[in-house]
Short mmCIF file of C-alpha atoms in Angstrom, two decimals:
data_model
loop_
_atom_site.label_atom_id
_atom_site.label_comp_id
_atom_site.label_asym_id
_atom_site.label_seq_id
_atom_site.Cartn_x
_atom_site.Cartn_y
_atom_site.Cartn_z
CA MET A 1 234.20 218.72 46.55
CA SER A 2 232.24 220.58 43.86
CA ILE A 3 228.45 220.40 43.85
CA CYS A 4 227.42 219.48 40.31
CA VAL A 5 224.40 219.64 38.06
CA ALA A 6 224.32 216.67 35.67
CA LEU A 7 222.95 216.99 32.11
CA ILE A 8 221.99 213.99 29.97
CA ALA A 9 219.69 213.55 26.98
CA HIS A 10 218.61 210.82 24.61
CA ASP A 11 219.67 211.37 21.00
CA SER A 12 216.23 212.65 19.98
CA LYS A 13 216.30 215.17 22.86
CA GLN A 14 219.72 216.70 22.22
CA ASP A 15 218.26 219.80 20.56
CA ASP A 16 215.85 220.23 23.47
CA ILE A 17 218.55 220.13 26.13
CA VAL A 18 220.70 222.58 24.14
CA ALA A 19 217.74 224.98 23.89
CA LEU A 20 217.14 224.57 27.63
CA ALA A 21 220.78 225.37 28.39
CA LYS A 22 220.63 228.48 26.19
CA LYS A 23 217.48 229.71 27.91
CA TYR A 24 218.86 229.25 31.43
CA ARG A 25 222.52 229.88 30.73
CA ALA A 26 222.86 232.54 33.48
CA THR A 27 221.57 230.16 36.14
CA LEU A 28 223.51 227.13 34.93
CA SER A 29 226.74 229.14 34.78
CA ARG A 30 226.66 229.37 38.58
CA TYR A 31 227.29 225.63 38.91
CA HIS A 32 229.84 223.00 38.05
CA LEU A 33 228.21 221.17 35.15
CA ILE A 34 228.85 217.56 34.19
CA ALA A 35 227.41 215.76 31.18
CA THR A 36 227.82 212.68 29.06
CA ASP A 37 230.23 213.31 26.23
CA GLU A 38 227.76 213.85 23.40
CA THR A 39 225.41 216.06 25.44
CA GLY A 40 228.24 218.06 27.00
CA GLY A 41 229.84 218.73 23.64
CA ALA A 42 226.61 219.97 22.09
CA ILE A 43 225.79 222.29 25.00
CA ALA A 44 229.32 223.69 25.26
CA ALA A 45 229.44 224.44 21.53
CA ALA A 46 226.08 226.22 21.59
CA THR A 47 226.39 228.17 24.86
CA GLY A 48 230.05 228.50 25.78
CA LEU A 49 229.30 227.01 29.20
CA GLU A 50 232.16 225.19 30.92
CA ILE A 51 231.19 221.54 31.18
CA GLU A 52 233.07 218.56 32.53
CA ARG A 53 232.53 215.95 29.85
CA LEU A 54 232.29 212.39 31.09
CA ALA A 55 232.36 209.25 28.96
CA SER A 56 229.77 208.77 26.25
CA ARG A 57 226.61 206.87 27.10
CA ALA A 58 227.98 203.85 25.24
CA GLN A 59 231.16 203.93 27.33
CA GLY A 60 229.45 204.27 30.72
CA GLY A 61 228.88 208.01 31.09
CA ILE A 62 225.50 207.49 32.78
CA VAL A 63 227.14 205.13 35.28
CA GLN A 64 229.71 207.84 36.02
CA VAL A 65 226.90 210.30 36.81
CA ALA A 66 225.30 207.70 39.10
CA ALA A 67 228.62 207.28 40.92
CA ARG A 68 228.83 211.05 41.48
CA VAL A 69 225.32 210.96 42.95
CA VAL A 70 226.38 208.25 45.41
CA THR A 71 229.43 210.26 46.56
CA GLY A 72 227.29 213.33 47.20
CA GLU A 73 228.71 215.49 44.42
CA VAL A 74 225.46 216.01 42.49
CA MET A 75 222.70 218.37 43.59
CA GLY A 76 220.38 217.62 40.66
CA VAL A 77 220.08 215.69 37.40
CA ILE A 78 218.37 216.77 34.17
CA PHE A 79 217.86 213.72 31.98
CA LEU A 80 215.63 214.45 28.98
CA MET A 81 214.18 211.10 27.95
CA ASP A 82 212.35 209.97 24.85
CA ALA A 83 209.61 207.73 26.24
CA LEU A 84 208.39 206.64 22.79
CA GLN A 85 211.57 204.98 21.59
CA PRO A 86 213.48 201.94 22.86
CA HIS A 87 217.03 202.74 23.98
CA PRO A 88 220.17 200.75 24.63
CA TYR A 89 221.87 200.95 28.02
CA GLU A 90 218.49 200.64 29.77
CA ALA A 91 220.20 199.12 32.81
CA ASP A 92 222.33 202.27 33.18
CA TYR A 93 219.23 204.49 33.11
CA LEU A 94 217.53 202.36 35.76
CA ALA A 95 220.64 202.45 37.96
CA LEU A 96 220.70 206.26 37.78
CA LEU A 97 216.99 206.48 38.62
CA ARG A 98 217.52 204.18 41.57
CA VAL A 99 220.44 206.07 43.13
CA CYS A 100 218.68 209.41 42.66
CA ASN A 101 215.70 208.02 44.56
CA LEU A 102 217.88 206.49 47.28
CA HIS A 103 219.88 209.69 47.79
CA GLU A 104 216.91 212.05 47.32
CA ILE A 105 218.47 213.89 44.39
CA PRO A 106 216.02 215.81 42.15
CA LEU A 107 215.69 214.20 38.73
CA ALA A 108 213.95 216.02 35.85
CA THR A 109 213.03 213.85 32.88
CA ASN A 110 211.20 216.32 30.60
CA ILE A 111 211.25 220.03 29.72
CA ALA A 112 208.46 220.94 32.13
CA THR A 113 210.11 219.40 35.20
CA ALA A 114 213.54 220.64 34.11
CA GLU A 115 212.31 224.24 33.89
CA LEU A 116 210.61 224.01 37.28
CA SER A 117 213.84 222.71 38.81
CA ILE A 118 216.02 225.40 37.25
CA GLN A 119 213.59 228.20 38.12
CA GLY A 120 213.44 227.00 41.71
CA VAL A 121 217.22 226.93 42.00
CA ALA A 122 217.52 230.38 40.38
CA LYS A 123 215.42 231.95 43.14
CA ARG A 124 217.44 230.44 45.98
CA ARG A 125 220.19 232.44 47.64
CA GLU A 126 223.78 231.41 47.06
CA ALA A 127 225.54 230.62 50.34
CA TYR A 128 229.20 229.93 51.00
CA LEU A 129 229.84 228.03 54.23
CA ILE A 130 233.44 228.40 55.42
CA PHE A 131 233.85 225.51 57.84
CA ASN A 132 236.76 225.05 60.26
CA PRO A 133 236.86 221.30 60.98
CA VAL A 134 239.47 221.58 63.76
CA ALA A 135 237.66 224.22 65.82
CA GLY A 136 236.17 223.24 69.16
CA GLN A 137 235.79 219.72 70.48
CA GLY A 138 232.67 218.57 68.62
CA ASN A 139 232.52 215.96 65.88
CA PRO A 140 233.06 217.94 62.64
CA ASP A 141 231.44 215.31 60.40
CA ARG A 142 228.30 215.16 62.51
CA ASP A 143 228.16 218.95 62.89
CA LEU A 144 228.54 219.56 59.15
CA ALA A 145 225.88 216.97 58.34
CA LEU A 146 223.42 218.74 60.66
CA ILE A 147 224.22 222.16 59.16
CA ARG A 148 223.67 220.84 55.64
CA GLN A 149 220.44 219.13 56.65
CA ILE A 150 219.03 222.45 57.86
CA LEU A 151 220.44 224.84 55.26
CA GLU A 152 220.49 222.96 51.95
CA PRO A 153 216.68 222.97 51.54
CA GLN A 154 216.79 226.79 51.81
CA LEU A 155 220.08 227.75 50.16
CA ASN A 156 222.40 226.79 47.34
CA LEU A 157 225.10 225.82 49.82
CA HIS A 158 228.77 225.65 48.82
CA THR A 159 231.10 224.32 51.53
CA ILE A 160 234.68 225.57 51.81
CA PHE A 161 237.00 224.00 54.40
CA THR A 162 239.60 226.16 56.09
CA GLN A 163 243.20 225.28 55.27
CA PRO A 164 246.36 225.71 57.40
CA ASP A 165 248.08 227.67 54.62
CA ILE A 166 245.14 229.89 53.57
CA GLU A 167 243.64 232.65 55.71
CA PRO A 168 239.86 232.36 56.18
CA ALA A 169 239.60 236.03 55.17
CA VAL A 170 241.12 235.17 51.78
CA GLN A 171 238.61 232.36 51.30
CA ALA A 172 235.80 234.73 52.27
CA ARG A 173 236.93 237.41 49.81
CA GLU A 174 237.04 234.84 47.00
CA ALA A 175 233.49 233.74 47.86
CA ILE A 176 232.35 237.37 47.95
CA GLU A 177 233.84 237.99 44.50
CA ALA A 178 232.01 234.93 43.17
CA MET A 179 228.69 236.19 44.55
CA GLN A 180 229.22 239.73 43.32
CA SER A 181 229.78 238.41 39.80
CA LEU A 182 226.26 236.95 39.65
CA LYS A 183 223.53 238.57 37.59
CA ALA A 184 221.57 241.38 39.21
CA GLU A 185 218.34 239.36 39.21
CA VAL A 186 219.88 236.76 41.55
CA GLU A 187 219.13 237.37 45.22
CA PRO A 188 222.31 238.50 47.03
CA GLY A 189 224.24 235.60 48.51
CA CYS A 190 225.57 235.17 52.01
CA ILE A 191 228.70 234.06 53.83
CA ILE A 192 228.45 231.62 56.74
CA ALA A 193 231.33 231.38 59.20
CA CYS A 194 231.55 228.15 61.19
CA GLY A 195 234.39 227.85 63.67
CA GLY A 196 235.94 229.58 66.65
CA ASP A 197 236.30 233.31 67.21
CA GLY A 198 239.45 233.52 65.09
CA THR A 199 237.69 232.04 62.07
CA VAL A 200 234.47 234.00 62.63
CA SER A 201 236.22 237.35 63.14
CA ALA A 202 238.43 236.92 60.06
CA ILE A 203 235.46 236.08 57.84
CA ALA A 204 233.32 238.83 59.35
CA GLY A 205 236.09 241.33 58.68
CA ALA A 206 236.07 240.39 55.00
CA THR A 207 232.35 241.22 54.73
CA ILE A 208 232.61 244.77 56.14
CA ASN A 209 230.77 247.27 53.92
CA THR A 210 229.97 244.63 51.28
CA GLY A 211 226.27 244.40 52.16
CA ILE A 212 226.56 240.61 52.04
CA PRO A 213 224.84 239.03 55.05
CA LEU A 214 226.97 237.07 57.49
CA GLY A 215 225.78 233.90 59.18
CA VAL A 216 227.56 232.69 62.31
CA ILE A 217 227.61 229.06 63.47
CA PRO A 218 229.90 228.96 66.52
CA ARG A 219 232.12 225.92 67.14
CA GLY A 220 234.82 227.46 69.31
CA THR A 221 235.75 227.90 72.96
CA ALA A 222 234.40 231.32 73.95
CA ASN A 223 232.26 232.13 70.87
CA ALA A 224 232.56 235.78 71.89
CA PHE A 225 231.17 237.30 68.68
CA ALA A 226 227.96 235.28 68.87
CA VAL A 227 227.49 235.98 72.58
CA ALA A 228 228.17 239.71 72.11
CA LEU A 229 225.41 240.02 69.51
CA GLY A 230 222.93 237.68 71.19
CA LEU A 231 223.30 235.06 68.46
CA PRO A 232 222.65 231.38 69.17
CA THR A 233 225.65 229.34 70.27
CA ASP A 234 223.80 226.05 69.75
CA LEU A 235 224.69 224.67 66.33
CA LYS A 236 221.15 223.66 65.37
CA TRP A 237 219.60 226.94 66.52
CA ALA A 238 222.34 228.96 64.80
CA SER A 239 221.68 227.13 61.52
CA GLU A 240 217.93 227.65 61.84
CA THR A 241 218.50 231.37 62.48
CA ILE A 242 220.36 231.64 59.17
CA ALA A 243 217.65 229.66 57.37
CA SER A 244 214.98 232.05 58.71
CA GLY A 245 216.68 234.93 56.86
CA ASN A 246 216.23 237.73 59.44
CA THR A 247 219.13 240.19 59.58
CA ARG A 248 220.30 243.18 61.58
CA MET A 249 223.03 245.74 60.92
CA VAL A 250 225.81 246.23 63.46
CA ASP A 251 228.98 248.27 63.62
CA ALA A 252 232.45 247.15 62.61
CA ALA A 253 235.81 248.88 63.01
CA TYR A 254 239.35 249.08 61.74
CA CYS A 255 242.51 249.02 63.83
CA ASN A 256 245.37 250.34 61.71
CA ASP A 257 243.56 249.01 58.60
CA VAL A 258 243.03 245.60 60.26
CA PRO A 259 239.32 244.70 60.44
CA MET A 260 237.95 244.54 63.99
CA VAL A 261 234.51 243.22 64.86
CA LEU A 262 234.99 242.60 68.59
CA LEU A 263 237.65 244.43 70.56
CA ALA A 264 241.29 245.34 70.85
CA GLY A 265 243.32 245.23 74.03
CA VAL A 266 246.65 246.82 74.86
CA GLY A 267 248.57 245.45 77.83
CA PHE A 268 246.48 243.24 80.12
CA GLU A 269 244.03 241.88 77.52
CA ALA A 270 246.82 241.07 75.07
CA GLY A 271 248.80 239.24 77.75
CA MET A 272 245.76 237.27 78.84
CA VAL A 273 245.00 236.10 75.29
CA ASN A 274 248.65 235.33 74.63
CA ASN A 275 248.84 233.12 77.74
CA ALA A 276 245.69 231.13 76.87
CA SER A 277 247.32 228.45 74.72
CA ARG A 278 245.41 226.09 72.44
CA GLU A 279 246.27 223.21 74.80
CA LEU A 280 244.89 225.15 77.79
CA LYS A 281 241.68 226.02 75.91
CA ASN A 282 241.21 222.38 74.88
CA ARG A 283 241.60 221.26 78.50
CA LEU A 284 239.66 224.00 80.31
CA GLY A 285 237.36 225.54 77.71
CA THR A 286 236.30 229.10 78.62
CA LEU A 287 237.96 228.68 82.04
CA ALA A 288 241.29 228.91 80.21
CA TYR A 289 240.76 232.67 79.90
CA VAL A 290 239.90 232.97 83.61
CA PHE A 291 243.08 231.12 84.53
CA SER A 292 245.13 233.21 82.10
CA ALA A 293 243.59 236.47 83.38
CA ALA A 294 244.49 235.57 86.97
CA GLN A 295 248.10 235.02 85.91
CA GLN A 296 248.24 238.26 83.95
CA PHE A 297 246.68 240.28 86.79
CA PHE A 298 249.75 239.79 88.98
CA THR A 299 252.39 240.16 86.25
CA GLN A 300 251.10 243.08 84.17
CA GLU A 301 253.28 246.19 84.44
CA ASP A 302 251.94 249.73 84.01
CA PHE A 303 252.86 251.84 80.99
CA ASN A 304 252.24 255.39 79.77
CA VAL A 305 249.48 255.91 77.23
CA MET A 306 248.46 258.93 75.18
CA VAL A 307 244.93 258.93 73.75
CA GLU A 308 243.98 261.37 70.98
CA LEU A 309 240.26 261.82 70.27
CA ASP A 310 237.91 264.62 69.29
CA GLY A 311 240.81 267.07 69.10
CA GLU A 312 241.94 266.34 72.66
CA ILE A 313 245.03 264.61 74.01
CA LEU A 314 244.64 262.59 77.21
CA GLU A 315 247.54 260.96 79.08
CA PHE A 316 247.39 258.17 81.65
CA LYS A 317 249.50 255.59 83.43
CA THR A 318 247.77 252.22 83.23
CA GLY A 319 248.16 248.49 82.72
CA ALA A 320 245.37 248.12 80.20
CA VAL A 321 243.53 249.92 77.42
CA THR A 322 240.50 248.20 75.89
CA ILE A 323 238.75 249.48 72.77
CA ALA A 324 235.51 247.63 72.05
CA ASN A 325 233.24 247.59 69.04
CA SER A 326 231.20 244.77 70.55
CA ALA A 327 232.01 242.44 73.43
CA PRO A 328 230.39 239.71 75.53
CA PRO A 329 229.94 240.25 79.29
CA THR A 330 232.86 237.90 79.91
CA SER A 331 235.21 240.49 78.35
CA VAL A 332 235.30 242.26 81.70
CA MET A 333 237.91 244.85 80.71
CA ALA A 334 235.48 246.22 78.08
CA GLN A 335 232.62 246.76 80.54
CA GLY A 336 233.31 250.30 81.73
CA PHE A 337 229.81 251.34 80.66
CA GLY A 338 228.26 248.05 81.75
CA GLU A 339 227.38 247.00 78.21
CA VAL A 340 229.00 247.47 74.82
CA ILE A 341 226.40 248.69 72.32
CA PRO A 342 227.09 247.03 68.94
CA ASP A 343 225.11 249.42 66.73
CA ASP A 344 225.60 252.95 68.12
CA GLY A 345 228.34 254.03 65.70
CA LEU A 346 230.82 254.43 68.57
CA LEU A 347 233.75 252.57 70.09
CA GLU A 348 233.89 252.15 73.86
CA VAL A 349 237.22 252.77 75.56
CA THR A 350 237.97 251.55 79.08
CA ILE A 351 241.18 252.52 80.91
CA PRO A 352 241.80 251.58 84.58
CA VAL A 353 244.09 254.12 86.27
CA SER A 354 244.38 252.66 89.78
CA ASN A 355 247.69 252.99 91.61
CA THR A 356 247.72 250.15 94.15
CA LEU A 357 246.93 246.44 94.19
CA PHE A 358 243.90 247.12 96.39
CA GLN A 359 242.62 249.69 93.89
CA ASP A 360 243.27 247.24 91.03
CA ILE A 361 241.15 244.61 92.77
CA ASN A 362 238.41 247.13 93.52
CA THR A 363 238.37 248.37 89.92
CA SER A 364 238.19 244.80 88.61
CA ALA A 365 235.24 244.18 90.92
CA THR A 366 233.55 247.32 89.59
CA LEU A 367 233.95 246.14 86.00
CA LEU A 368 232.62 242.70 86.87
CA ALA A 369 229.61 244.19 88.65
CA SER A 370 228.93 246.48 85.67
CA ALA A 371 228.98 243.47 83.35
CA LEU A 372 226.60 241.49 85.56
CA VAL A 373 223.92 244.20 85.79
CA LYS A 374 224.65 245.78 82.37
CA SER A 375 224.90 249.22 83.93
CA GLN A 376 227.79 251.53 84.74
CA PHE A 377 229.13 251.81 88.29
CA GLU A 378 231.02 254.98 89.13
CA ASP A 379 234.69 254.43 89.93
CA SER A 380 237.23 257.23 90.15
CA ASN A 381 239.90 254.79 89.00
CA LEU A 382 238.15 254.08 85.69
CA VAL A 383 238.24 256.22 82.56
CA CYS A 384 235.37 255.38 80.20
CA LEU A 385 235.02 257.04 76.80
CA ARG A 386 232.81 256.71 73.72
CA THR A 387 234.15 257.90 70.38
CA ALA A 388 234.00 257.10 66.67
CA GLN A 389 237.74 257.48 66.18
CA LEU A 390 240.87 257.59 68.34
CA LYS A 391 244.62 257.16 68.33
CA VAL A 392 246.53 255.34 71.07
CA THR A 393 250.29 255.65 71.67
CA THR A 394 252.07 253.71 74.42
CA ASP A 395 255.46 254.11 76.09
CA PRO A 396 257.06 251.63 76.10
CA PRO A 397 255.37 249.88 73.14
CA GLN A 398 252.91 247.18 74.22
CA THR A 399 251.59 243.96 72.76
CA LEU A 400 248.26 244.43 71.01
CA VAL A 401 245.46 241.90 70.56
CA VAL A 402 242.75 242.47 67.93
CA ASP A 403 239.86 239.99 67.89
CA GLY A 404 242.07 237.37 69.50
CA GLU A 405 245.05 237.87 67.17
CA ILE A 406 248.33 239.13 68.63
CA LEU A 407 249.84 242.07 66.71
CA GLU A 408 252.60 244.66 67.13
CA ALA A 409 251.77 248.32 66.45
CA ASN A 410 252.47 251.72 67.99
CA PRO A 411 250.76 254.16 67.56
CA ILE A 412 247.40 252.51 66.95
CA GLU A 413 244.48 254.18 65.16
CA PHE A 414 240.88 252.99 65.53
CA THR A 415 237.93 253.92 63.34
CA CYS A 416 234.33 252.77 63.75
CA VAL A 417 232.38 251.70 60.65
CA PRO A 418 228.72 252.36 61.53
CA LYS A 419 226.36 249.60 60.35
CA GLY A 420 229.28 247.99 58.53
CA LEU A 421 228.08 244.40 59.05
CA THR A 422 224.81 242.69 58.16
CA VAL A 423 224.31 239.64 60.38
CA PHE A 424 221.64 236.92 60.45
CA SER A 425 220.00 237.28 63.85
CA PRO A 426 217.04 235.97 65.86
CA LEU A 427 214.02 238.28 65.80
CA SER A 428 214.48 238.88 69.53
CA THR A 429 217.73 240.79 68.86
CA ILE A 430 216.49 242.96 65.98
#
């Protein structure tokens, strides 16, 4: 559903509304414009603006605008009136005034109020909310209504719903292109990702090195990205954090040209994610990953891995390699150092090299303890590395998971992008 600005004018005010449209053409061009036939034709001819022309006033065009207000498609109405002259269709005008009041839609009736409205809109940041309605178990209609209630007073909010046949990253790139096409005097827009980790990671990946701030409103199972960065997981608090406008810069990464904002896992981590089905996550929530990890622990087979970094070649026999850009404490296999630092310009690599089941259990306990106290515990069966770039080759080839998505690749190259993401964050995390 497009969010429209409606333009109407009495006959004696047609020249005034055309002059207004010329003066504020750059701002009006950012919106879907609707107008009664005579007004729309005059403005389009004078400015070249794209305008959806409704019926003429005589044929019910004002009633059509009122209907759009009722369905929530109109963000504001400019209706330049001539208060000194009697006009036909008075009932239509009164109906429009009434629905604007009922639905709290701004209505400007003269040049002064119209200019104030347009100037106010021009200074507000454009925001594209990419909303996944099937993520999580909450009520999507209620959640979206709350988000809009908090954000629309602060932002020019455009809502895009995820689609089964369109990748969220594609939708994000289209929104970014729309924002980058705006005039330089317009404050840079932002992208808001609302969904589970798959949706959030895909959208975040599209914003790498764009400088466009990313807002995160989690609605998934684990919400790992939000937890890793200390972002709110409560929908109301997350929305208020975006409205406050405070940002921080964090690292991003690429895995064989695939954007990575969280972590990649070879072997154990990939098997665990692969086993955590959508049905299992719906039934057990975050416990689905615990259940899946327990299964994978006893079925994961070791493999040979060669790691190339900083001009060195290291070889190991292991069941898991985890490369983390950022990670929540629950991603235990990434906790070799006790805490993944999201803004140090480095990737953190954790490789367990234990040889027996007892050593595997002991190493897992070490990683869990490190995550709990956010400090590294020494373990001779753990290899922990920090690097900005590395190459991983496995024999035999292993399944790879990148930010929750299962991929096939061998060898695998990782590159950190320092300060590649700008994220809306609470002041306590900045």
